[in-house]
Coordinates of C-alpha atoms and ligand atoms in Angstrom, one line a residue:
M21 CA 150.4 112.1 110.8
H22 CA 149.9 109.3 108.3
S23 CA 149.5 108.7 104.6
F24 CA 146.2 106.9 104.4
T25 CA 143.7 109.4 103.0
Y26 CA 140.6 109.7 100.9
H27 CA 140.7 111.3 97.5
G28 CA 137.1 111.6 96.6
D29 CA 135.5 108.4 97.7
D30 CA 138.7 106.3 97.3
L31 CA 141.1 105.4 100.0
Y32 CA 144.8 106.0 99.1
C33 CA 148.1 105.1 100.5
E34 CA 150.4 108.0 99.5
D35 CA 149.6 108.3 95.8
V36 CA 148.3 104.8 95.2
P37 CA 144.6 103.9 95.3
L38 CA 144.1 100.8 97.5
H39 CA 141.5 99.3 95.0
V40 CA 144.3 99.2 92.4
I41 CA 146.6 97.1 94.6
A42 CA 143.6 95.0 95.8
S43 CA 142.6 94.2 92.2
E44 CA 146.2 93.5 91.1
I45 CA 147.3 91.3 94.0
G46 CA 144.1 90.2 95.6
T47 CA 143.2 90.3 99.3
P48 CA 143.9 90.2 102.1
F49 CA 147.3 92.1 102.3
Y50 CA 149.3 94.3 104.7
L51 CA 150.1 97.7 103.3
Y52 CA 152.8 100.0 104.7
S53 CA 153.7 103.7 103.8
R54 CA 157.4 104.3 103.3
K55 CA 156.9 108.1 103.9
T56 CA 155.0 107.5 107.1
L57 CA 157.7 105.1 108.3
E58 CA 160.4 107.6 107.6
D59 CA 158.5 110.6 109.1
H60 CA 157.7 108.7 112.3
F61 CA 161.4 107.5 112.6
R62 CA 162.7 111.1 111.9
V63 CA 160.2 112.8 114.3
F64 CA 161.1 110.3 117.2
D65 CA 164.8 110.3 116.7
G66 CA 164.9 114.1 116.0
A67 CA 163.1 114.8 119.3
F68 CA 166.3 113.5 121.1
E69 CA 168.8 115.2 118.9
R70 CA 169.9 117.5 121.7
I71 CA 171.5 114.7 123.7
P72 CA 173.7 111.7 122.8
H73 CA 171.3 108.9 121.9
L74 CA 170.7 105.9 119.6
T75 CA 167.2 105.1 118.5
C76 CA 167.0 101.3 118.2
Y77 CA 163.7 100.4 116.4
S78 CA 162.1 97.3 118.0
V79 CA 162.1 94.7 115.3
K80 CA 159.4 92.5 116.7
A81 CA 156.8 95.2 115.9
N82 CA 157.3 94.8 112.2
S83 CA 160.2 92.7 111.0
N84 CA 159.7 92.8 107.3
L85 CA 163.1 93.3 105.4
G86 CA 161.8 96.1 103.3
V87 CA 160.6 98.0 106.3
L88 CA 164.0 97.3 108.1
K89 CA 165.8 98.6 105.0
V90 CA 163.9 102.0 105.2
F91 CA 165.2 102.4 108.9
A92 CA 168.7 101.1 108.0
D93 CA 168.9 103.9 105.4
L94 CA 168.0 106.4 108.1
G95 CA 171.0 105.1 110.2
A96 CA 168.7 103.4 112.7
G97 CA 169.8 100.8 115.3
V98 CA 167.5 98.0 116.3
D99 CA 166.4 96.2 119.4
V100 CA 166.0 92.5 118.8
V101 CA 164.7 89.7 120.9
S102 CA 165.9 86.5 119.0
G103 CA 168.7 85.2 116.8
G104 CA 166.2 85.3 113.9
E105 CA 165.7 89.1 114.4
I106 CA 169.5 89.6 114.4
F107 CA 169.6 87.7 111.1
R108 CA 166.8 89.9 109.7
A109 CA 168.4 93.2 110.9
V110 CA 171.9 92.3 109.5
T111 CA 170.3 91.1 106.2
A112 CA 168.5 94.4 105.9
G113 CA 171.7 96.3 106.3
I114 CA 171.5 97.4 110.0
S115 CA 174.9 97.9 111.4
P116 CA 175.7 95.2 114.1
Q117 CA 177.2 97.9 116.2
K118 CA 173.7 99.3 116.5
I119 CA 172.0 96.1 117.7
V120 CA 170.9 95.5 121.3
Y121 CA 169.5 92.3 122.2
S122 CA 166.8 91.7 124.8
G123 CA 164.8 88.7 126.0
V124 CA 164.4 86.4 129.0
G125 CA 165.2 83.3 127.2
K126 CA 168.1 83.6 125.0
S127 CA 169.6 80.2 124.1
R128 CA 173.3 79.3 124.0
Q129 CA 173.1 79.1 120.3
E130 CA 171.5 82.6 120.0
L131 CA 174.1 84.0 122.4
E132 CA 177.0 82.5 120.3
Y133 CA 175.4 83.9 117.1
A134 CA 175.0 87.4 118.6
L135 CA 178.5 87.4 119.9
N136 CA 180.0 86.3 116.5
T137 CA 177.9 89.0 114.9
D138 CA 179.6 91.5 117.3
I139 CA 176.4 93.3 118.4
L140 CA 176.6 96.4 120.4
M141 CA 175.0 95.1 123.7
F142 CA 173.4 92.2 125.4
N143 CA 170.5 93.2 127.6
V144 CA 170.8 90.4 130.1
E145 CA 167.7 89.4 132.1
S146 CA 168.9 87.0 134.7
S147 CA 172.0 85.9 136.7
Q148 CA 171.9 82.5 135.0
E149 CA 171.8 84.1 131.6
L150 CA 174.9 86.2 132.6
E151 CA 176.7 83.0 133.6
L152 CA 176.0 81.3 130.3
L153 CA 177.0 84.4 128.4
G154 CA 180.2 84.5 130.3
A155 CA 180.9 80.8 129.4
V156 CA 180.1 81.4 125.8
A157 CA 182.3 84.5 125.5
Q158 CA 185.1 82.7 127.2
S159 CA 185.0 79.7 124.7
A160 CA 184.7 82.1 121.7
G161 CA 187.6 84.2 123.0
R162 CA 185.5 87.3 122.8
K163 CA 184.4 90.1 125.1
A164 CA 180.5 90.5 125.5
R165 CA 179.3 94.0 125.9
I166 CA 176.6 93.8 128.5
A167 CA 173.8 95.7 130.1
L168 CA 171.6 94.2 132.8
R169 CA 167.9 94.7 132.3
I170 CA 166.6 95.8 135.7
N171 CA 163.0 95.5 136.7
P172 CA 162.1 98.9 138.0
D173 CA 158.7 97.8 139.5
I174 CA 156.8 100.5 137.7
D175 CA 153.0 100.2 136.7
P176 CA 152.9 101.4 133.1
K177 CA 149.0 101.5 133.3
T178 CA 148.5 99.5 130.1
H179 CA 147.0 96.1 129.2
P180 CA 148.3 93.4 131.7
Y181 CA 149.7 91.2 128.8
I182 CA 152.0 94.0 127.7
S183 CA 153.1 95.3 131.1
T184 CA 156.7 94.2 131.7
G185 CA 158.3 96.3 134.3
L186 CA 156.3 95.1 137.4
K187 CA 157.8 93.0 140.1
K188 CA 155.4 90.2 139.2
N189 CA 156.5 90.1 135.5
K190 CA 159.0 87.6 134.2
F191 CA 161.3 90.4 132.8
G192 CA 164.5 91.9 134.1
I193 CA 166.5 91.6 137.4
K194 CA 165.5 93.2 140.6
I195 CA 167.7 96.2 141.4
E196 CA 169.5 94.6 144.5
E197 CA 170.4 91.5 142.5
A198 CA 171.6 93.6 139.6
L199 CA 174.0 95.4 141.8
Q200 CA 175.7 92.2 142.9
A201 CA 175.7 90.9 139.3
Y202 CA 177.5 94.1 138.2
T203 CA 180.1 93.9 140.9
R204 CA 180.8 90.3 139.8
A205 CA 180.8 91.0 136.1
V206 CA 183.2 93.9 136.5
T207 CA 185.9 91.5 137.6
T208 CA 185.2 89.1 134.8
T209 CA 187.6 89.5 131.8
H210 CA 185.2 88.4 129.1
F211 CA 182.6 91.0 130.0
E212 CA 182.7 94.7 129.1
I213 CA 180.1 96.6 131.2
A214 CA 178.4 98.8 128.7
G215 CA 174.9 99.8 130.0
V216 CA 171.9 99.5 132.1
A217 CA 168.6 98.6 130.4
C218 CA 164.8 98.5 131.2
H219 CA 161.6 98.3 129.3
I220 CA 158.3 98.7 131.2
G221 CA 155.7 97.8 128.7
S222 CA 153.9 98.7 125.6
Q223 CA 151.1 101.0 124.4
I224 CA 151.8 103.4 127.3
T225 CA 149.8 106.7 126.9
E226 CA 151.3 108.8 129.7
V227 CA 154.8 110.2 130.3
S228 CA 155.0 109.7 134.0
P229 CA 155.7 106.0 134.1
F230 CA 158.7 106.6 131.8
V231 CA 160.0 109.5 134.0
D232 CA 159.5 107.4 137.2
T233 CA 161.4 104.6 135.6
L234 CA 164.2 106.8 134.4
R235 CA 164.5 108.2 138.0
R236 CA 165.1 104.8 139.4
V237 CA 167.4 103.7 136.7
K238 CA 169.4 107.0 137.1
Q239 CA 169.7 106.4 140.8
F240 CA 171.0 102.9 140.1
V241 CA 173.5 104.3 137.6
Q242 CA 174.8 106.8 140.1
K243 CA 175.1 104.0 142.7
L244 CA 177.2 101.9 140.3
S245 CA 179.3 105.0 139.7
T246 CA 180.2 105.3 143.4
Q247 CA 181.4 101.7 143.1
G248 CA 183.6 102.6 140.3
I249 CA 181.4 101.0 137.6
R250 CA 180.9 103.4 134.7
I251 CA 177.8 103.0 132.5
E252 CA 178.0 104.2 128.9
Y253 CA 174.5 103.4 127.7
L254 CA 171.3 104.0 129.5
D255 CA 168.6 102.0 127.6
L256 CA 165.1 103.1 128.5
G257 CA 163.4 100.6 126.3
G258 CA 160.3 101.3 124.1
G259 CA 156.6 101.4 124.9
L260 CA 155.2 104.8 123.8
G261 CA 151.6 104.3 122.7
I262 CA 149.7 105.4 119.7
T263 CA 146.1 106.4 118.9
Y264 CA 144.0 103.4 117.9
E265 CA 140.6 104.8 118.9
D266 CA 140.6 107.8 121.2
E267 CA 143.8 107.4 123.2
Q268 CA 145.8 110.6 123.6
P269 CA 149.4 109.5 124.0
P270 CA 152.1 112.2 124.4
H271 CA 153.7 113.4 121.2
P272 CA 157.3 112.0 120.8
S273 CA 158.6 115.6 121.4
E274 CA 156.7 115.8 124.8
Y275 CA 158.0 112.4 125.8
A276 CA 161.5 113.3 124.7
D277 CA 161.4 116.6 126.6
A278 CA 160.4 114.9 129.8
I279 CA 163.1 112.3 129.5
I280 CA 165.8 114.8 128.5
R281 CA 164.8 116.9 131.6
E282 CA 165.1 113.9 133.9
M283 CA 168.4 112.8 132.3
D284 CA 169.7 116.1 133.7
G285 CA 173.1 115.9 132.2
L286 CA 173.8 112.3 133.2
P287 CA 176.9 111.4 131.2
C288 CA 175.3 108.4 129.3
T289 CA 174.2 107.8 125.8
L290 CA 170.5 107.2 125.9
I291 CA 169.1 104.3 124.0
L292 CA 165.5 104.2 123.0
E293 CA 163.6 101.1 121.7
P294 CA 160.5 102.4 120.0
G295 CA 158.4 99.8 118.0
R296 CA 154.7 100.6 117.9
V297 CA 155.0 104.4 117.8
I298 CA 157.1 104.2 114.6
V299 CA 155.2 101.5 112.6
G300 CA 151.7 101.2 114.1
N301 CA 150.0 103.9 112.2
A302 CA 152.3 103.4 109.1
G303 CA 150.4 100.2 108.2
I304 CA 147.0 98.8 107.5
L305 CA 145.4 95.4 106.7
V306 CA 143.2 95.4 103.6
T307 CA 140.5 92.7 103.5
K308 CA 137.5 91.9 101.5
V309 CA 133.9 91.1 102.4
L310 CA 133.0 87.5 101.6
Y311 CA 129.5 87.3 103.0
T312 CA 127.2 89.2 105.3
K313 CA 124.7 87.6 107.6
Q314 CA 122.0 88.6 109.9
T315 CA 121.2 86.5 113.1
D316 CA 118.4 87.3 115.5
E317 CA 120.9 89.0 117.6
K318 CA 123.5 90.6 115.3
K319 CA 124.7 91.5 111.9
F320 CA 128.0 89.8 110.9
V321 CA 130.4 90.9 108.1
V322 CA 132.5 87.9 107.2
V323 CA 135.8 89.1 105.7
D324 CA 138.8 87.2 104.1
A325 CA 141.2 88.2 106.9
A326 CA 141.2 86.4 110.3
M327 CA 142.7 86.2 113.6
N328 CA 145.8 84.3 112.2
D329 CA 146.5 87.4 110.1
L330 CA 145.8 90.1 112.8
V331 CA 145.6 88.5 116.3
R332 CA 145.5 91.7 118.4
P333 CA 141.6 91.9 118.6
S334 CA 141.4 88.3 119.7
L335 CA 144.4 88.5 122.0
Y336 CA 144.0 91.7 123.8
E337 CA 140.5 92.9 122.7
A338 CA 142.4 95.6 120.8
Y339 CA 140.6 98.2 118.8
H340 CA 141.3 98.7 115.2
D341 CA 139.4 101.4 113.2
I342 CA 137.4 100.1 110.2
Q343 CA 137.3 102.1 107.0
P344 CA 135.8 101.4 103.6
V345 CA 138.2 101.3 100.7
A346 CA 135.5 103.0 98.6
K347 CA 133.1 105.3 100.5
R348 CA 129.4 104.6 99.8
Q349 CA 126.4 106.6 100.4
G350 CA 123.6 105.2 102.6
P351 CA 122.9 104.3 106.2
Q352 CA 125.3 103.0 108.8
V353 CA 124.6 99.7 110.5
T354 CA 126.0 98.1 113.7
A355 CA 128.0 94.9 112.9
D356 CA 130.8 92.6 113.9
I357 CA 133.6 92.2 111.4
V358 CA 134.6 88.5 111.7
G359 CA 137.0 86.2 110.0
P360 CA 136.6 82.6 108.5
I361 CA 138.4 80.8 111.4
C362 CA 136.6 78.2 113.4
E363 CA 136.8 80.1 116.8
T364 CA 134.3 82.5 118.3
G365 CA 137.4 84.6 119.3
D366 CA 138.0 85.2 115.6
F367 CA 136.9 88.8 115.2
I368 CA 138.5 91.9 113.8
A369 CA 136.0 94.4 115.3
R370 CA 132.9 94.1 117.3
Q371 CA 129.8 96.2 117.6
R372 CA 130.9 98.9 115.1
E373 CA 129.0 101.5 113.2
V374 CA 130.0 100.8 109.6
P375 CA 128.5 101.4 106.2
E376 CA 126.2 98.5 104.9
F377 CA 129.0 96.5 103.4
V378 CA 128.2 94.0 100.7
S379 CA 130.1 91.1 99.3
G380 CA 133.1 92.1 97.4
D381 CA 133.7 95.5 99.2
C382 CA 137.2 96.1 100.5
I383 CA 137.8 97.2 104.1
A384 CA 140.8 98.9 105.6
V385 CA 141.7 97.7 109.1
M386 CA 143.5 100.7 110.3
S387 CA 146.7 101.0 112.6
A388 CA 147.9 97.4 111.8
G389 CA 151.5 98.2 111.1
A390 CA 152.7 97.1 114.6
Y391 CA 152.3 93.6 115.9
G392 CA 150.2 92.7 112.8
F393 CA 152.1 90.6 110.3
S394 CA 154.8 89.9 112.8
M395 CA 152.3 88.1 115.1
S396 CA 150.5 86.3 112.2
S397 CA 150.4 82.5 111.9
N398 CA 149.2 79.7 109.6
Y399 CA 146.4 78.6 111.8
N400 CA 143.6 76.8 109.9
S401 CA 146.2 76.2 107.2
R402 CA 145.7 79.7 106.0
P403 CA 148.6 81.0 103.8
R404 CA 150.1 84.1 105.2
V405 CA 149.1 87.3 103.4
P406 CA 151.5 89.5 101.4
E407 CA 153.2 92.7 102.6
V408 CA 153.2 95.7 100.4
L409 CA 155.3 98.8 100.7
V410 CA 154.1 102.0 99.0
D411 CA 156.6 104.6 97.8
N412 CA 154.8 107.7 96.4
T413 CA 153.2 106.5 93.2
R414 CA 154.7 103.0 93.2
Y415 CA 154.1 99.9 95.3
F416 CA 156.3 96.9 96.0
V417 CA 155.4 93.5 97.2
V418 CA 158.0 93.1 100.0
R419 CA 156.7 89.7 101.0
R420 CA 154.7 87.5 98.6
R421 CA 151.5 85.7 99.4
E422 CA 152.2 82.2 100.7
S423 CA 151.1 79.3 98.5
Y424 CA 149.6 75.9 99.6
E425 CA 153.0 74.5 98.7
D426 CA 154.6 76.9 101.2
L427 CA 152.3 75.5 103.9
V428 CA 153.7 72.0 103.7
R429 CA 157.2 72.8 102.4
L430 CA 159.0 71.8 105.6
E431 CA 156.9 68.7 106.4
T432 CA 157.8 65.1 105.5
V433 CA 155.8 62.0 105.8
P434 CA 158.2 59.1 106.7
E435 CA 158.2 56.2 104.3
E436 CA 157.7 53.7 107.2
L437 CA 154.5 55.5 108.3
Ligands
LIG27 C1 158.6 94.9 122.5 C2 159.8 95.7 123.1 C3 160.0 97.0 122.7 C4 159.1 97.8 121.8 O1 157.9 98.0 122.5 P1 156.8 99.1 121.7 O2 155.7 99.1 122.7 O3 156.4 98.5 120.4 O4 157.5 100.3 121.6 C5 161.1 97.6 123.1 N1 162.1 96.9 124.0 C6 161.8 95.7 124.4 C7 162.8 95.0 125.3 C8 160.8 95.0 123.9 O5 160.5 93.7 124.3

């Protein structure tokens, strides 16, 4: 279910032709559909409506303020992993009482900021972090609501770089150590025990790893209960996958049904932290063909977007579908779509059957709404591209294109140099 469709030969986002945006603001740019963002959030959140739950959209997938505002208006909570993301969420109108904060390396300054913002819950990832949070809470004269993120040692069967719930990963606390940490924390006045958290990875395309994880967490919650420690929130994390190529991830309703079944009346409010499944297919990257070149080996289509704009292909060999913004008749060719950056790893797509693109053609890089702009950089001193949000027949530039001035704005050359 997404809103990028052809009318005749022209690709549209909702009711706006892409070529209109491209000619008005130039390329490359990210483009998001408000309707798709809303639909995806509602479908996911609605799938859990039978049980007490809070859907906390994972900000790092796409942290644009305009996108966050769409979710704020739907009453969403958020999962954040830095002080900067807390600032973004609050700025966009997300209620602090719906913010959960994960991450293995929260600094003292970030902990203080989160505490003063009065967020719902800290998902603590180590005993040392718990100790520091305790000290920070004590000196602020506040109570920190905590969950410990446990590492359930479950294989999510996804790319190793985005597996997070295995023993060998840096995330979470092992169950035995967590039990001790809870029993210590419960006697500490500046903590309020709120929950248990976990997150096993990303782009997961089966239900079973989630169910196995929930089973372990549930057992743990029951064990805590026998020790008199009551858990209000069970945070199952995010990670549900999407279709980039031919993956067949479970529909959110199938995922929810399996989870609700396994919850089996456990008296906890369930927290979900979906990122990719909400925004991934709600956004694309639009780029323009600069040159084409034929070597003895291959045909290359050189476009104006690069790995600094969309790093997923280079980083994970991720697949993104390539579509022409204006369909053309004629034969298909096999080509690599590459960017201008001085790295061989700078590609958007490799060995694809695509139309015979020529200089000036616009290309849509599909499924780029998650971990697209939010992972972008200025490598090669390339200004970051604008982000555009479509709403029916209108479009809004929700982040303008960076200028050369923006690139050097924070730098100074000392007089003495
Ligand atoms: C990244 C992350 C998520 C979101 O993962 P998706 O695969 O995008 O759903 C949720 N929770 C935590 C703790 C994360 O680090």
